[in-house]
Amino acid sequence: MKHLNVFIALIICFGILSCTGKKESKVSTPGNSNNLPDWAFGGFVRPDGVNPLIEPDPATKFFCPMQKDSIGWEESDTFNPAAVVKDGKIYVLYRAEDNSATGIGKRTSRIGLAESPDGITIQLRNTPVLYPAEDNNKEYEWEGGCEDPRVAMTEDGTFVMMYTAWNRQVPRLCVATSKDLITWEKHGPAFAKAYDGRFKDLASKSASIVTKVMDGKLVITKVNGTYLMYWGEHMINAATSTDLINWTPLLNEKNELKGLIYPRYKYFDSALTECGPPAIMTDKGILLLYNGKNRTDDRRDERFNAGTYSAGQVLFDLQNPYKVIGRLDTPFFRPMAEFEKSGQYKDGTVFIEGLAYLNNKWFLYYGCADSKVGVAIYDPGKQVPGDPIE
């Protein structure tokens, strides 16, 4: 989430466009309420006495095939979770860091698995399900590991994970598939074959495949005849696929990556706009929940701490999925609890990556300050505002 030094090209692009972009006025509502438009999801309510849902555990050990030793694979931090429903249960796939080093992005990350019958009662598996090994992805994953998963399910029950492979040189968006959420087949970088390999070594991450609720289940759906995902961090781009494994990024008239949304000065997303959980097709458009980072200089949103990660929403047109037709000016979800503002990332972080649909409710799973995992719930049958804005 924080490998900013490798995104030089995108930073330049963002700097140019965000300076020339339209500035929208902010509207305050009485009593610090944060009422959401009818196209948005939320508000999401944190259940009492539940969070943090997942915390580091130095007791669980795992024999690392790279280190040839037993290690505390989730000893230091557990955060940035994906979520999906299987057999009537919610499964949470979360990023866990060992104690091999200190500092953001310097430890080795692996993906753990937990299951819940109700979205809040959780049982963790003792060993990770996706991790660096002597395999076809070793060059991309070692020593940094497997980070920040997003998971979605096809209609036939195949699970598709988009995750960041971090070799401590270049973060790459990679793909893995599974039938049981335990055994995963790694397919390598998502953009390896597109445009004769032009983007194979591109610094890339954070992909949200478009999904839809069908027969009570959230499943991957096609958009205009192909699979579609939004991806990116310094700007949000799109990519298409025919097989969910090989993806082709969207280009503009200059044959460069086409930005769909960018950070906005003086807003909560003034530094970064990073894709969250799988996007959702609704009757109003394609809804993408994303993570926005606040700048640390005078161009930040002064209502929030410098460097804060909060969550926003953007709506794309159904017929033209690259056209924005709605975007929140204030975050619907922001760091509020103490454990969301203290940890490995002390500026405050709610980093959303997992969204599961169960029993007509939406369960949002998020990373808390790069250290723990939390959950919040949206019941479409109840009108609740977003997190209050001070």
Coordinates of C-alpha atoms in Angstrom, one line a residue:
M1 CA 0.0 0.0 0.0
K2 CA 2.9 2.4 0.6
H3 CA 5.5 1.6 -2.1
L4 CA 5.2 5.1 -3.4
N5 CA 8.8 5.5 -4.7
V6 CA 8.1 3.1 -7.6
F7 CA 5.3 5.0 -9.2
I8 CA 7.3 7.9 -10.7
A9 CA 5.5 7.9 -14.0
L10 CA 2.1 7.9 -12.5
I11 CA 3.0 10.7 -10.0
I12 CA 4.0 12.9 -12.9
C13 CA 0.7 12.2 -14.7
F14 CA -1.3 12.8 -11.5
G15 CA 0.6 16.1 -10.7
I16 CA -0.3 17.5 -14.1
L17 CA -3.9 16.5 -14.2
S18 CA -4.9 17.2 -10.6
C19 CA -3.6 20.7 -10.8
T20 CA -5.8 21.5 -13.8
G21 CA -8.9 19.5 -12.5
K22 CA -12.1 21.1 -11.5
K23 CA -12.5 22.0 -7.9
E24 CA -15.8 21.3 -6.4
S25 CA -17.3 23.0 -3.4
K26 CA -17.9 21.1 -0.2
V27 CA -21.3 21.2 1.4
S28 CA -21.6 21.0 5.2
T29 CA -24.7 19.3 6.6
P30 CA -26.2 20.1 10.0
G31 CA -24.9 18.3 13.1
N32 CA -21.9 16.9 11.2
S33 CA -24.2 14.4 9.5
N34 CA -22.8 12.7 6.5
N35 CA -25.9 11.8 4.4
L36 CA -25.1 9.7 1.3
P37 CA -26.7 9.9 -2.1
D38 CA -29.1 7.2 -3.2
W39 CA -26.5 5.5 -5.5
A40 CA -24.0 5.0 -2.7
F41 CA -23.6 2.1 -0.2
G42 CA -23.8 2.9 3.5
G43 CA -23.5 3.9 6.0
F44 CA -21.5 1.1 7.4
V45 CA -21.9 0.5 11.1
R46 CA -19.1 -1.0 13.3
P47 CA -20.8 -3.7 15.4
D48 CA -20.3 -3.1 19.2
G49 CA -17.7 -5.2 21.0
V50 CA -16.4 -7.0 17.8
N51 CA -13.5 -5.0 16.5
P52 CA -10.6 -5.5 16.0
L53 CA -11.7 -8.7 14.4
I54 CA -8.3 -10.1 13.6
E55 CA -5.0 -9.3 15.4
P56 CA -1.4 -10.4 15.2
D57 CA -0.6 -13.7 16.9
P58 CA 3.0 -14.7 17.7
A59 CA 2.0 -18.2 18.6
T60 CA 1.1 -19.5 15.1
K61 CA 4.0 -21.0 13.3
F62 CA 4.6 -21.9 9.7
F63 CA 7.5 -23.6 7.9
C64 CA 8.6 -21.1 5.3
P65 CA 9.9 -22.9 2.2
M66 CA 12.1 -20.0 1.4
Q67 CA 13.8 -19.6 4.8
K68 CA 13.7 -23.3 5.5
D69 CA 12.6 -22.6 9.0
S70 CA 9.6 -22.3 11.2
I71 CA 8.5 -18.7 11.6
G72 CA 5.8 -16.6 13.2
W73 CA 4.1 -15.7 10.0
E74 CA 1.5 -13.3 11.5
E75 CA 3.5 -12.1 14.5
S76 CA 3.8 -8.4 13.7
D77 CA 0.7 -7.2 11.8
T78 CA -2.5 -8.5 10.3
F79 CA -4.4 -6.2 7.9
N80 CA -5.8 -5.4 4.5
P81 CA -8.3 -8.2 4.1
A82 CA -10.3 -9.6 1.2
A83 CA -13.7 -11.3 1.7
V84 CA -15.9 -13.7 -0.2
V85 CA -18.9 -16.0 0.6
K86 CA -18.6 -19.8 0.2
D87 CA -21.2 -22.3 1.3
G88 CA -23.1 -19.7 3.3
K89 CA -20.1 -18.5 5.2
I90 CA -17.9 -15.5 4.9
Y91 CA -14.2 -16.2 4.3
V92 CA -11.7 -13.4 5.0
L93 CA -8.3 -13.5 3.4
Y94 CA -5.9 -11.2 5.2
R95 CA -2.4 -10.0 4.8
A96 CA -0.1 -11.0 7.6
E97 CA 3.5 -9.8 8.3
D98 CA 6.2 -11.7 10.1
N99 CA 8.9 -10.1 12.3
S100 CA 11.7 -10.3 9.8
A101 CA 12.2 -6.5 9.8
T102 CA 10.7 -3.2 10.8
G103 CA 9.1 -0.5 8.7
I104 CA 6.3 -0.5 6.1
G105 CA 7.0 -2.8 3.2
K106 CA 10.1 -4.3 4.7
R107 CA 8.8 -7.5 6.3
T108 CA 7.6 -10.5 4.4
S109 CA 3.8 -10.8 3.8
R110 CA 1.7 -13.9 3.4
I111 CA -2.1 -14.3 3.0
G112 CA -4.0 -16.0 5.8
L113 CA -7.6 -17.4 5.9
A114 CA -10.4 -17.0 8.4
E115 CA -14.0 -18.2 8.2
S116 CA -17.2 -16.8 9.8
P117 CA -20.8 -18.1 9.9
D118 CA -22.2 -14.6 10.6
G119 CA -19.5 -12.2 9.4
I120 CA -18.4 -11.3 13.0
T121 CA -17.6 -14.6 14.7
I122 CA -14.3 -15.6 13.3
Q123 CA -12.1 -18.7 13.2
L124 CA -8.6 -18.4 11.9
R125 CA -6.6 -21.0 10.0
N126 CA -3.2 -21.7 11.5
T127 CA -1.1 -21.5 8.3
P128 CA -1.2 -19.1 5.4
V129 CA -2.8 -20.1 2.0
L130 CA -0.7 -17.9 -0.3
Y131 CA 2.9 -17.2 0.3
P132 CA 6.4 -17.0 -1.4
A133 CA 7.7 -20.4 -2.4
E134 CA 10.1 -22.1 -4.8
D135 CA 7.6 -21.7 -7.6
N136 CA 6.8 -19.7 -10.8
N137 CA 6.3 -16.5 -8.9
K138 CA 9.4 -16.5 -6.8
E139 CA 11.1 -13.7 -8.7
Y140 CA 8.1 -11.5 -8.1
E141 CA 7.3 -12.4 -4.5
W142 CA 10.5 -12.8 -2.6
E143 CA 11.4 -11.3 -0.2
G144 CA 8.5 -8.9 0.2
G145 CA 5.8 -11.5 -0.3
C146 CA 2.1 -11.5 -1.2
E147 CA 0.2 -8.4 -0.2
D148 CA -3.3 -6.8 -0.2
P149 CA -5.6 -9.3 -1.8
R150 CA -9.0 -8.7 -3.4
V151 CA -11.1 -11.8 -4.1
A152 CA -14.2 -12.4 -6.2
M153 CA -16.1 -15.5 -7.3
T154 CA -17.2 -16.6 -10.7
E155 CA -20.7 -18.1 -11.3
D156 CA -19.2 -21.6 -11.4
G157 CA -17.5 -21.2 -8.0
T158 CA -13.9 -20.3 -9.0
F159 CA -12.3 -17.8 -6.8
V160 CA -10.1 -15.1 -8.4
M161 CA -7.5 -13.3 -6.3
M162 CA -5.8 -10.1 -7.4
Y163 CA -2.9 -9.4 -5.2
T164 CA 0.4 -7.5 -5.1
A165 CA 3.6 -9.5 -5.5
W166 CA 6.4 -7.5 -3.8
N167 CA 10.0 -8.5 -4.4
R168 CA 11.2 -5.2 -2.8
Q169 CA 12.0 -3.8 -6.2
V170 CA 8.8 -3.5 -8.2
P171 CA 5.2 -4.2 -6.9
R172 CA 3.3 -6.1 -9.6
L173 CA -0.4 -6.9 -9.8
C174 CA -0.7 -10.7 -9.9
V175 CA -3.5 -13.3 -10.3
A176 CA -4.2 -16.5 -8.5
T177 CA -7.2 -18.9 -8.7
S178 CA -8.7 -21.5 -6.4
K179 CA -11.7 -23.7 -6.0
D180 CA -11.5 -24.1 -2.2
L181 CA -9.8 -20.9 -1.0
I182 CA -7.0 -23.0 0.4
T183 CA -5.1 -24.3 -2.6
W184 CA -4.2 -21.5 -5.0
E185 CA -2.7 -21.6 -8.5
K186 CA -0.5 -18.6 -9.3
H187 CA -0.7 -17.2 -12.8
G188 CA 1.9 -14.4 -12.5
P189 CA 1.6 -10.7 -13.4
A190 CA -1.8 -9.7 -14.7
F191 CA -0.4 -7.5 -17.5
A192 CA 2.4 -9.9 -18.6
K193 CA 1.0 -10.6 -22.1
A194 CA -0.7 -7.3 -22.9
Y195 CA 0.8 -5.1 -25.6
D196 CA 3.7 -7.6 -26.1
G197 CA 4.7 -7.4 -22.5
R198 CA 4.9 -3.6 -22.3
F199 CA 3.4 -3.4 -18.8
K200 CA 4.8 -6.7 -17.4
D201 CA 7.2 -4.8 -15.1
L202 CA 5.0 -1.8 -14.4
A203 CA 4.6 -0.9 -10.8
S204 CA 0.9 -1.9 -10.3
K205 CA -1.5 -2.9 -7.6
S206 CA -5.0 -2.7 -6.2
A207 CA -7.5 -4.3 -8.6
S208 CA -11.3 -4.4 -8.3
I209 CA -13.1 -6.8 -10.6
V210 CA -16.7 -5.9 -11.5
T211 CA -19.3 -8.1 -9.8
K212 CA -23.0 -8.3 -9.5
V213 CA -25.6 -9.8 -7.1
M214 CA -27.2 -12.8 -8.9
D215 CA -29.6 -15.2 -7.1
G216 CA -28.4 -13.8 -3.8
K217 CA -24.7 -14.3 -4.5
L218 CA -22.1 -11.7 -5.4
V219 CA -20.4 -13.1 -8.6
I220 CA -18.1 -11.8 -11.3
T221 CA -20.0 -10.4 -14.3
K222 CA -19.1 -9.2 -17.8
V223 CA -19.4 -5.6 -18.9
N224 CA -20.1 -5.1 -22.6
G225 CA -19.1 -8.6 -23.3
T226 CA -15.8 -8.8 -21.4
Y227 CA -14.6 -8.9 -17.8
L228 CA -13.6 -5.6 -16.4
M229 CA -11.6 -4.4 -13.5
Y230 CA -10.6 -1.1 -12.1
W231 CA -7.1 -0.8 -10.7
G232 CA -4.4 1.6 -9.6
E233 CA -3.2 3.8 -6.8
H234 CA -2.1 7.2 -8.0
M235 CA -4.9 7.2 -10.5
I236 CA -7.6 4.7 -11.2
N237 CA -7.3 2.9 -14.6
A238 CA -9.3 0.0 -16.1
A239 CA -8.4 -3.3 -17.7
T240 CA -10.4 -5.9 -19.6
S241 CA -10.0 -9.7 -19.9
T242 CA -11.6 -12.7 -21.6
D243 CA -10.3 -15.3 -19.1
L244 CA -9.8 -13.4 -15.8
I245 CA -6.1 -14.2 -15.9
N246 CA -4.7 -12.1 -18.7
W247 CA -5.6 -8.5 -18.5
T248 CA -5.3 -5.6 -21.0
P249 CA -5.0 -2.1 -19.5
L250 CA -7.1 0.7 -21.0
L251 CA -5.0 3.3 -23.0
N252 CA -5.8 6.8 -24.0
E253 CA -5.4 8.6 -27.4
K254 CA -1.7 9.0 -26.6
N255 CA -1.2 5.3 -26.2
E256 CA -0.6 5.7 -22.5
L257 CA -2.6 4.5 -19.4
K258 CA -5.9 6.2 -19.3
G259 CA -6.8 7.7 -16.0
L260 CA -10.5 7.6 -15.0
I261 CA -10.3 9.4 -11.7
Y262 CA -7.4 11.2 -10.0
P263 CA -6.7 12.6 -6.5
R264 CA -8.3 16.0 -5.8
Y265 CA -6.5 18.8 -4.0
K266 CA -8.2 19.9 -0.7
Y267 CA -10.2 16.7 -0.6
F268 CA -9.7 13.6 1.6
D269 CA -8.3 11.8 -1.5
S270 CA -5.8 14.5 -2.3
A271 CA -2.8 12.2 -2.4
L272 CA -4.0 8.8 -3.6
T273 CA -7.1 7.1 -5.1
E274 CA -6.6 3.4 -4.6
C275 CA -9.1 0.7 -5.6
G276 CA -10.9 -1.1 -2.8
P277 CA -13.0 -4.3 -2.9
P278 CA -14.5 -5.7 -6.1
A279 CA -16.7 -3.2 -7.9
I280 CA -20.5 -3.8 -7.9
M281 CA -22.9 -3.4 -10.8
T282 CA -26.2 -1.9 -9.6
D283 CA -29.2 -0.5 -11.3
K284 CA -27.7 3.0 -11.0
G285 CA -24.3 2.2 -12.4
I286 CA -21.0 0.4 -11.5
L287 CA -20.1 1.3 -7.9
L288 CA -16.4 1.4 -6.9
L289 CA -15.5 1.8 -3.3
Y290 CA -11.9 3.1 -3.0
N291 CA -9.3 4.3 -0.6
G292 CA -8.3 7.9 -0.5
K293 CA -5.1 9.2 1.1
N294 CA -4.9 12.8 2.4
R295 CA -1.9 14.9 1.4
T296 CA 0.5 16.1 4.1
D297 CA 1.0 19.7 2.8
D298 CA -1.2 22.7 2.4
R299 CA -3.1 21.0 -0.4
R300 CA -4.6 18.5 1.9
D301 CA -8.2 18.3 3.2
E302 CA -7.8 20.1 6.5
R303 CA -10.8 18.4 8.1
F304 CA -8.7 15.2 8.4
N305 CA -5.2 14.4 9.7
A306 CA -2.4 14.7 7.3
G307 CA -1.7 11.3 5.6
T308 CA -5.0 9.8 6.7
Y309 CA -6.5 7.0 4.7
S310 CA -10.3 7.2 4.4
A311 CA -12.8 5.6 2.0
G312 CA -14.8 7.1 -0.8
Q313 CA -17.2 5.9 -3.5
V314 CA -17.4 6.6 -7.3
L315 CA -20.1 5.6 -9.7
F316 CA -19.4 4.7 -13.4
D317 CA -22.0 4.7 -16.2
L318 CA -23.4 1.2 -17.0
Q319 CA -23.2 1.8 -20.8
N320 CA -19.8 3.5 -20.6
P321 CA -18.0 2.0 -17.6
Y322 CA -15.1 4.5 -18.0
K323 CA -17.4 7.5 -17.5
V324 CA -17.8 8.9 -14.0
I325 CA -21.4 9.9 -13.1
G326 CA -21.1 10.3 -9.4
R327 CA -18.4 10.7 -6.7
L328 CA -18.5 11.4 -3.0
D329 CA -16.8 14.6 -1.8
T330 CA -16.5 13.4 1.7
P331 CA -15.5 9.9 2.9
F332 CA -18.2 7.5 3.9
F333 CA -15.8 5.7 6.2
R334 CA -12.8 7.2 8.1
P335 CA -10.5 6.4 11.0
M336 CA -12.5 6.8 14.3
A337 CA -11.6 4.1 16.7
E338 CA -8.3 4.2 18.6
F339 CA -7.0 1.0 16.9
E340 CA -7.7 2.7 13.5
K341 CA -5.4 5.5 14.5
S342 CA -2.6 3.7 16.3
G343 CA -0.4 1.0 14.9
Q344 CA 2.1 0.6 12.1
Y345 CA 0.5 3.5 10.3
K346 CA -0.2 6.1 12.9
D347 CA -1.7 8.8 10.8
G348 CA -4.9 6.9 10.8
T349 CA -6.1 4.2 8.3
V350 CA -9.2 2.4 7.4
F351 CA -8.1 0.5 4.2
I352 CA -11.0 -1.2 2.6
E353 CA -10.5 -4.4 0.5
G354 CA -13.1 -6.9 1.3
L355 CA -16.9 -6.7 0.7
A356 CA -19.1 -9.7 1.2
Y357 CA -22.9 -10.1 0.7
L358 CA -24.6 -12.4 3.1
N359 CA -28.3 -12.5 4.3
N360 CA -29.1 -9.3 2.5
K361 CA -26.4 -7.3 4.3
W362 CA -23.0 -6.0 3.2
F363 CA -20.0 -6.8 5.3
L364 CA -17.0 -4.5 4.8
Y365 CA -13.6 -5.7 6.0
Y366 CA -10.8 -3.3 6.3
G367 CA -7.2 -2.8 7.6
C368 CA -6.8 -0.7 10.7
A369 CA -3.6 1.4 10.6
D370 CA -1.7 -1.5 8.8
S371 CA -1.9 -3.5 12.0
K372 CA -5.3 -5.2 12.5
V373 CA -8.6 -6.1 10.8
G374 CA -12.0 -4.6 11.4
V375 CA -15.5 -5.1 10.0
A376 CA -18.5 -2.8 9.5
I377 CA -22.0 -3.7 8.2
Y378 CA -24.4 -2.0 5.8
D379 CA -28.1 -3.0 6.0
P380 CA -29.8 -1.6 2.9
G381 CA -33.1 -1.8 4.8
K382 CA -31.9 0.9 7.2
Q383 CA -31.1 4.5 6.4
V384 CA -27.8 5.3 8.2
P385 CA -25.4 8.2 7.4
G386 CA -21.7 7.7 6.7
D387 CA -19.1 8.4 9.4
P388 CA -19.6 11.9 10.9
I389 CA -17.5 14.6 9.5
E390 CA -16.1 17.1 12.0

